[in-house]
Structures are given as structure tokens and as C-alpha cells.
Amino acid sequence: MKYSEHWLREWVNPALSTKALADQLTMAGLEVDAIDVAAPSFQQIVVGLVTSVEQHSQAEKLKVTTVDVGTTEPLTIVCGAANVRTGVRVPTALIGATLPSGTAIKRAKLRGIESFGMLCSATELGIAESASGLLILPDDAPIGTDIRQYLGLNDCIIEIGLTPNRGDCLSILGLARDIAALNDVSLTDSPLSTVNAELTETFPIHVHAPADCPRYLGRVLRGLNPGASTPMWMKERLRRAGLRSISAIVDVTNYVLLELGQPMHAFDLAKISGAIIVRRAFKGETLALLNDSSVTLDNDTLVIADEKSALAFAGVMGGKASAVNDATTDVLLECAFFAPDAIRGRGRKHGLQTDSSYRFERGVDFALQTRAMERATHLLLTICGGKTGPVVDMTHHANLPTRPAITLRAARVQKVLGIALSDEHISAILTRLGMGVSRAVNSWQVTPPSYRFDIAIEVDLIEEIGRIYGYDRIPEKLPTATLRLAAIPEAKLSLGRIRNALVDRGYQEIVTYSFVDPDIQALLAPNDVAEVLANPISLEMSRMRTTLWGGLLKTVQHNRLRQIERIRIFEIGRRFRRVEGRLEQELMIGGVIAGPINGLHWDTRNTAGDFFDAKTDVETLLGLGGNARAFEFVKDIHPALHPGKTASIRRNGMIVGWLGELHPQVQTKLDLTGNVVAFELAYADIAQG
């Protein structure tokens, strides 16, 4: 999340520098990833009013403008921007100014006419990557004012990498609450102000899935000015948060999202048929989204629909058919609380992750919707005019999350943190965090606020106390404990001995993902049924491995592409197989050899390793437990191994492992050349002597 430091300090302003504030947030678990300036360095650029525009006599694409910059005489400036016109106010670089690009503005003659400055676009100010013309400023921008001062560009953009449990800090309000608690300062939090409804019109709303949507608010707004422009201050705050300005209506919903953390959506009222219905999607129902993509939904997906079809992918993205546009005058403003479990993973199933879904999945404050609705309504009426109706509030209180009290013991706080805090200090910290605190004998009953979904048990509260007190203030102490050595049977072969033996024989240990490519899984173990991940990182990591060979051979591929011929690698890890309907994890030892037996040397024959070299290494492992004769190598067939160069490793007639050269067809598909020999052993079967 990116946020403007100026905006944040309007809510809470501790006596800390930017760097000190960033360090404090990081120490409190809200890691600051970067601090950037809101705009690069430039000087002598002011607000100018274009008082006249004439065509350049010697150049078709140039215009000669007269610009009032608050000095005694107006300036003559030659400009090539298509959107320059009389009466607009634009950033004007004076003679002697230096642009962010390093360009120095000098007196110049363009096609015979002298120019005494430059009219600037947002790109030339360094606050946008592209621009179609000059940056048009509001009509009330004071002429001659320094543009850095007017746009508040002496600001920092702080980027925070939040952990998944801190969804409450995905807003200016949430960050401000935490900073206020950390510094024991007051939060400038305006009370809820209700917008007076001038219309009596309401829109019918029916919630058919109250468990998924316990609260849904809707409000009709009519007579909005479709040509209204988003105020410059709002555009700048959106830009600094990484969002571009789209239209006044959309910008207001995005602004409330950033300010309060509540996702909102506006439907074009003229495009809704009948009533709003919050329901599960029908199996196979399709929906065209705002990003011009189309999704086919399952019946576990929540949608916002009318009486004809689905209008929006609830909590993820609005639909194209009901979207507001440049001609929209009447809207239905939506503000809802969706249960995190109803939203989590639904968007990613279709390759979608939006600012809304990111917040709903982590939990939005379920007491915030009324405040957000009033805030958005106030902003829309201020910017776009119009009139509003009353709020339709469809709340199913029985389905809202509950906040049961948590018992916090004073002795437990001291034991976990290792410091003794007074009861008053603990109570004060919890109160500053918005907790409901009730004192009991040697303990407290603590009720988390509606916006803290991550606090459920006693240690969560202790973590919060330590976080606000300051981890850096907790003294370092060596732990004291009574240690009891565990008995280890002499006959049991430890993983440490296996690792040391393989390293002694020239192997290197690797660690690979348990998630594998389904194609490689099918190639190496076609008879195994691999577990399919519900939310894979990617298609190439969508199966749970049933053999370690997949990761080992991918590593061989990787090294071969980098001209490394001699490879001796092993891995100790788990494979995952369904046995009688239950997913079992089995610890395995896998290894691969490829290339010459010895490293490159002028006095050594470059002989390739083969089946028998790997067999010697495996026999060494089997002999570590002192019972090598219990194992036998039996000629066998494996779908991934070479016929005639394959052996199953057996103990008491049961297969405990495999050894063999790769099947030629497997080598071809993996683009591997030369002898590649692989082995795999079940640790549980070889660990006992």
C-alpha cells in the first residue's frame, strides 16, 4: 500500500521525522518497503493564467499565448499543446526554471517569435508517465503561486508491505489508528455526519445470501453533473496512492476506499432492471466485467444482480453492463460487508485480484458501512451536485461477525514478553488500540474492535502489547529451561548421517518445491494420482509431488543450460499420495547423478557415471544402519526408468526404493543428454537397522 505522508498527518501528526515514522512503523510490524518523493525536484514553476491564444504565423502546430503569472507584465510563451486555450490555468515555467528532466528554461526564439517560458504538462512536472496535453488546473488556482506549494508536492509517498493479518491498516484511517496508539497521541477523527436526504426515493434491495453478505447498503443519487471534474487535491491523493483518476463518481469511491478502507461501487441507475438482488451465481452464469474480460461463474460465487442478470462480481469487480460513464446522472451507490470466506479465492480462480477483493478477503470493518456511505455521498454531492435519497440498510445482525471477549492474564503477559508491565500500562495500551477492556482479578476481559479480525486468542493480545510497547525496548535475556535429552535408538539411522554420507561422496543437497508441473508429474509417475491444489501459485506448480525426481531433474535441466556437466545432487523431502482416500506424507531420499564420474582434470579419464556408480552410493546408504544384507536389488520395470537398467530396492520382499537410468523418452522430453541415473528411497524403511 502507498500513501501520502501529508494526507496521513492530517489524521495523526506525531513529532517524528519521515524516516523516524517509517522506522517506527517497521518496528511495529508494518514494514516500510520504500519512501519516494511525490514529485522530483524542480523550481520556478508557478500557476499561470492564459489570457490569449493566437495561431503562430510560421508554424501550423504552434500557438502564441499571453500568460499572466502575477508579475507586472504578462509573458509571451510559444506553445504546441493541443489543449491550450484562453482562460485556463496551467503550470508555467519561468525563465531560469529547471525541469525534473534537467532542462533549463531560457529565453528562446521559436520560428521568429520570442518565448519567455514554457507551459507544462504533468509529465514535464514528473508527476505522470504520460500526458495528452497541458496540466489544466482548477479555475480558483491562485495566479503566481508556486506549483509545488499549490499541489502540495513537497510530500513523501511511503509504501508499506503489510502482512495478510493486518487488513485493518489498508487505509489512511487504519494506519492513523496504529500510529496514534504507538505514540499515545490523539487521532483527528471526524464524527459521523449524516447527509440530509432531499429525495424520498429508495431502491428495492433483497439479500438472498445473508451469510455471505450480512450487511448491504444502497442509496439513490439523482441529478449528478456528468461533466464535473474531480478536484485536483483528490486526483493528487489518488495518484500518490498508485491510482489514476477516471471520473468524479469512480474517483470518489476509490478515495473512500483509501481513506476509510471500505470498498464501494456505483451502478448506473438507468441500467438496473427491477430490484437489486444479492445472491449466489447460477452454475455457468456469465458476467462481462469492467476490465473487458468475461467470467463464467460457479454457484459458490456471490454476485450482485437485478431481476434479469448479474450486475457485479461481489467484492471483486463491477460489471460492464451497469457501469457508470460520462453520461451518467443517476446512480445507485452500494456499500456492503461481505464475509471474508465468501470472497476469499473467488477472484483468483478467474485470475482477478482487485483492491476490493484484497480488502474483503482479509476482513473489512463490519461497523464501517454507514460512515463510508455518508462520506461518499457528501463528496459526490459536493463535487457533482444532485440530490440524494435515504439509505436502504439491509443488515442481518445474526450473520455479522461476533467479537467475544478474550481473557488476558497478567502473569501470562510477563511470561511471554519477559518484562513486567503495570496493570495501568497494559490497560492503557489496549484502550489506545480500540479494545474494550474490563478489569478482573489478575486479568482482563478484552473485546477486540470490529476492524481487528486478526485478534482471537490471548497471545494475539500479548503480541499487540509487545508491539505497541516496542520490541526494541524489550531487553535481551538468555532463555532458561530444563532440557531433557531425548532417547535415540542406536539402531535408528539419522538423517544427519545420511546427509553426511552423500556429501562425503560428492553430492550437494538441494531443496525444491513440493508443488510440481502436472506434465512432469505425469511423465515421471504416470500411475500416481497427484493431489491438485485449489489455489496454485501457477499452472507449473499446481500438483503435489508423488516423487522427488521432478524437482531434482528440473535442477539438472537448469544446470545443463548453464554448461555444468557434472552433477551430483540429492534431496530429502516429503512426497504426497492418497492411500485409501487419505492424503499421506512420506519422507523420501532422492538423488540424481549426471555427467562424468570425476571433475575435469588433465590426468583423469572423462568417464560418464552410470547405473553401477549410483548403485554404489545407494549401497553405502543402506549399509549405514549395519544391516545392508537385508536389502536386495531386483531387476524391475519403472515407467520413468530405462528398461534393462532399472532395479527395485526391496526389504523382506517389499519395495522400499528405486534405482535406474532415465528412460530415453523421458530424457528426450526433458532435453537431457548422456547418462542420467536417479534413485529414491523411503526413509522410514531404511532408517531401522
XYZ file of C-alpha atoms in Angstrom, residues 163-492:
330
model
C 1.265 -8.864 6.301
C -2.021 -10.649 5.450
C -3.338 -10.379 9.016
C -3.306 -6.572 9.066
C -6.125 -5.802 6.670
C -7.241 -3.084 9.079
C -4.244 -0.982 8.021
C -5.192 -0.911 4.331
C -6.419 2.665 4.718
C -5.350 6.065 5.976
C -7.735 5.644 8.925
C -6.247 2.262 9.835
C -2.656 3.484 9.674
C -3.530 6.594 11.636
C -5.136 4.488 14.390
C -1.954 2.433 14.747
C 0.330 5.472 14.727
C -1.843 7.201 17.333
C -1.625 4.116 19.555
C 2.150 3.826 19.077
C 2.757 7.445 20.044
C -0.107 7.918 22.521
C -1.388 10.919 20.588
C -4.881 11.928 19.556
C -6.446 10.868 16.283
C -8.148 13.598 14.258
C -11.215 11.507 13.533
C -14.256 13.476 12.415
C -17.586 12.266 13.830
C -20.155 10.680 11.550
C -22.079 13.400 9.702
C -25.347 12.396 8.082
C -26.290 13.841 4.706
C -29.881 15.070 4.679
C -31.953 13.232 2.075
C -33.752 15.603 -0.292
C -35.453 12.752 -2.155
C -37.837 10.172 -0.746
C -36.950 7.638 -3.435
C -35.475 4.319 -2.381
C -34.435 1.327 -4.465
C -35.616 -2.202 -3.566
C -32.837 -4.484 -2.274
C -33.172 -8.203 -1.491
C -30.386 -10.217 0.149
C -30.807 -13.930 -0.617
C -27.408 -14.892 0.826
C -27.251 -13.221 4.270
C -24.437 -15.480 5.494
C -22.234 -14.215 2.652
C -23.486 -10.619 2.817
C -24.687 -9.749 6.322
C -24.899 -6.027 5.545
C -25.784 -4.260 2.302
C -26.483 -0.535 1.994
C -27.867 1.211 -1.066
C -28.708 4.823 -1.817
C -30.143 6.613 -4.850
C -28.454 9.807 -6.064
C -30.030 11.774 -8.912
C -29.092 14.806 -10.952
C -25.316 14.381 -10.742
C -23.355 16.539 -13.168
C -21.673 14.084 -15.593
C -19.218 16.778 -16.656
C -17.991 17.510 -13.130
C -14.239 17.233 -12.752
C -12.511 15.538 -9.870
C -10.816 18.167 -7.665
C -7.075 18.440 -8.125
C -6.424 17.622 -4.452
C -8.303 14.336 -4.801
C -6.562 13.447 -8.067
C -3.200 14.025 -6.423
C -4.028 11.859 -3.415
C -5.188 9.068 -5.697
C -2.042 9.395 -7.815
C 0.229 9.190 -4.810
C -1.575 6.019 -3.749
C -0.962 4.489 -7.179
C -4.463 5.028 -8.631
C -5.263 7.073 -11.722
C -8.199 9.442 -11.947
C -11.079 8.036 -14.048
C -14.200 10.104 -13.396
C -15.629 12.016 -10.466
C -18.000 9.199 -9.427
C -15.395 6.442 -9.649
C -12.733 8.646 -8.050
C -14.944 9.263 -5.007
C -15.450 5.528 -4.422
C -11.699 4.958 -4.776
C -10.981 7.852 -2.416
C -13.245 6.407 0.293
C -11.540 3.034 -0.237
C -8.150 4.607 0.508
C -9.340 6.890 3.290
C -11.562 4.520 5.293
C -10.744 1.093 3.854
C -14.306 0.434 2.632
C -14.717 -0.747 -0.984
C -17.740 0.818 -2.700
C -19.398 0.659 -6.096
C -21.716 2.888 -8.110
C -24.274 1.426 -10.526
C -25.817 3.464 -13.315
C -29.416 3.583 -12.070
C -30.856 3.610 -15.586
C -29.201 0.249 -16.332
C -30.761 -1.699 -13.421
C -33.929 -3.688 -14.031
C -36.317 -4.208 -11.120
C -34.543 -4.662 -7.793
C -31.030 -5.322 -6.515
C -30.633 -8.977 -5.504
C -27.604 -10.249 -3.577
C -27.379 -13.966 -4.357
C -25.137 -16.845 -5.332
C -24.417 -17.139 -9.038
C -26.156 -19.763 -11.119
C -23.924 -22.565 -12.378
C -22.414 -21.439 -15.670
C -23.709 -17.859 -15.381
C -21.532 -15.389 -17.304
C -20.648 -11.818 -16.466
C -18.816 -9.177 -18.531
C -16.549 -7.204 -16.207
C -15.246 -3.644 -16.162
C -11.815 -4.766 -17.383
C -13.395 -6.031 -20.639
C -12.970 -9.670 -19.621
C -15.783 -12.166 -19.168
C -16.063 -14.825 -16.456
C -18.153 -17.962 -16.153
C -19.229 -18.294 -12.544
C -19.871 -21.257 -10.239
C -22.692 -21.462 -7.725
C -20.286 -20.746 -4.853
C -19.693 -17.228 -6.177
C -21.570 -14.253 -4.760
C -22.990 -11.749 -7.243
C -24.955 -8.515 -7.158
C -27.791 -8.933 -9.641
C -31.007 -7.325 -10.788
C -34.130 -9.194 -11.841
C -32.612 -10.022 -15.244
C -28.950 -10.901 -14.766
C -25.810 -10.498 -12.658
C -24.501 -6.935 -12.463
C -21.287 -7.355 -10.445
C -18.862 -9.953 -9.117
C -19.486 -9.258 -5.415
C -16.445 -7.957 -3.574
C -14.239 -8.270 -6.653
C -15.307 -6.181 -9.655
C -18.296 -4.448 -11.156
C -19.955 -5.475 -14.375
C -19.621 -3.595 -17.638
C -23.359 -3.506 -18.431
C -24.261 -1.437 -15.332
C -21.130 0.712 -15.158
C -21.262 4.481 -14.870
C -19.961 6.509 -17.816
C -19.536 10.103 -18.952
C -23.306 10.468 -19.436
C -24.406 9.033 -16.064
C -26.555 11.381 -13.984
C -28.336 8.951 -11.648
C -26.588 6.252 -9.604
C -27.250 3.624 -7.005
C -24.393 3.778 -4.515
C -23.512 0.421 -2.941
C -21.690 -0.174 0.325
C -21.559 -3.677 1.820
C -19.858 -6.008 4.231
C -19.061 -9.358 2.629
C -17.914 -12.264 4.791
C -14.202 -12.938 4.088
C -14.854 -16.644 3.415
C -17.418 -15.718 0.743
C -14.856 -13.660 -1.191
C -11.562 -15.417 -0.455
C -10.123 -17.137 -3.527
C -13.122 -16.449 -5.780
C -11.385 -13.736 -7.769
C -8.074 -15.599 -8.055
C -9.939 -18.538 -9.560
C -10.545 -16.271 -12.563
C -7.142 -14.567 -12.446
C -8.547 -11.469 -10.708
C -7.216 -9.650 -7.679
C -8.533 -6.162 -7.111
C -8.174 -3.559 -4.382
C -11.674 -4.515 -3.225
C -11.129 -8.271 -3.089
C -7.767 -7.766 -1.379
C -9.559 -5.995 1.474
C -12.705 -8.117 1.678
C -10.631 -11.320 1.809
C -8.803 -10.022 4.874
C -11.864 -8.572 6.566
C -13.367 -5.098 6.305
C -14.677 -3.338 9.415
C -18.288 -4.522 9.619
C -19.291 -1.375 11.531
C -17.929 0.985 8.859
C -20.550 0.856 6.090
C -22.843 3.662 7.284
C -19.940 6.039 7.804
C -18.483 5.214 4.366
C -21.857 5.711 2.683
C -22.306 9.142 4.260
C -18.730 10.151 3.417
C -19.051 9.122 -0.231
C -22.460 10.788 -0.535
C -21.113 14.053 0.864
C -18.173 14.032 -1.572
C -20.375 13.224 -4.573
C -22.883 15.963 -3.793
C -20.062 18.454 -3.208
C -18.304 17.633 -6.480
C -21.169 16.639 -8.802
C -24.201 18.342 -7.274
C -27.502 16.486 -7.367
C -29.834 15.164 -4.689
C -29.862 12.026 -2.598
C -32.438 9.696 -1.155
C -32.358 7.873 2.199
C -30.083 4.912 2.842
C -31.629 1.452 2.472
C -29.887 -0.677 5.112
C -30.285 -4.447 4.729
C -28.467 -5.759 7.803
C -28.832 -9.323 9.093
C -27.401 -8.914 12.583
C -27.403 -12.642 13.282
C -24.882 -13.146 10.450
C -22.495 -10.358 11.390
C -19.195 -11.457 12.973
C -19.158 -11.696 16.742
C -16.408 -10.260 18.941
C -16.271 -12.487 22.044
C -14.241 -11.244 24.982
C -10.755 -12.740 25.442
C -9.279 -13.426 28.873
C -5.847 -11.861 29.260
C -3.796 -12.899 32.287
C -1.206 -10.530 33.750
C 1.136 -13.410 34.594
C 0.935 -14.669 31.035
C 1.890 -11.258 29.640
C 5.020 -11.172 31.790
C 5.955 -14.766 30.943
C 5.651 -14.338 27.181
C 7.206 -10.873 26.868
C 9.771 -11.321 29.627
C 9.041 -7.900 31.114
C 6.860 -6.680 33.967
C 4.353 -4.031 32.883
C 1.994 -2.364 35.298
C -1.693 -3.130 35.052
C -2.340 0.507 34.191
C 0.176 0.392 31.350
C -1.382 -2.748 29.857
C -4.892 -1.329 30.141
C -3.768 1.922 28.511
C -2.182 0.136 25.545
C -5.262 -1.994 24.930
C -7.542 1.029 25.210
C -5.407 3.006 22.733
C -5.833 0.112 20.289
C -9.602 0.478 20.443
C -10.166 -2.609 22.598
C -12.977 -2.892 25.090
C -11.215 -3.509 28.411
C -12.828 -4.791 31.605
C -10.652 -5.455 34.669
C -10.924 -8.699 36.624
C -8.791 -10.349 39.316
C -5.233 -10.630 37.920
C -6.662 -10.497 34.408
C -8.699 -8.548 31.902
C -11.661 -9.299 29.680
C -10.722 -7.753 26.322
C -13.108 -7.299 23.404
C -11.413 -6.669 20.019
C -12.818 -3.868 17.851
C -14.854 -4.611 14.739
C -11.899 -3.898 12.437
C -9.420 -6.359 14.013
C -10.133 -9.773 12.517
C -6.636 -10.967 13.485
C -7.238 -10.916 17.242
C -8.883 -14.068 18.558
C -6.799 -15.552 21.389
C -4.728 -14.426 24.346
C -1.345 -14.466 22.605
C -2.744 -12.122 19.943
C -3.333 -9.555 22.671
C 0.133 -10.124 24.119
C 1.629 -9.571 20.679
C -0.227 -6.255 20.442
C 1.075 -5.187 23.866
C 4.653 -6.018 22.879
C 4.228 -4.297 19.507
C 2.945 -1.040 20.970
C 5.347 -1.100 23.920
C 8.172 -1.546 21.399
C 10.052 -4.734 20.577
C 13.276 -2.730 20.652
C 12.583 -1.795 24.297
C 12.319 -5.402 25.463
C 15.711 -6.336 26.982
C 17.626 -9.281 25.614
C 17.720 -12.202 28.033
C 19.083 -15.672 27.602
C 16.297 -18.211 27.989
C 16.447 -20.585 30.916
C 14.912 -24.020 30.738
C 15.387 -27.547 31.964
C 16.480 -29.603 28.998
C 15.879 -33.306 28.824
C 17.776 -35.278 26.226
C 15.524 -37.446 24.124
C 16.422 -41.086 23.802
C 17.561 -42.048 20.298
C 17.689 -45.764 19.472
C 21.175 -46.797 18.405
C 19.745 -48.845 15.550
C 17.883 -45.889 14.013
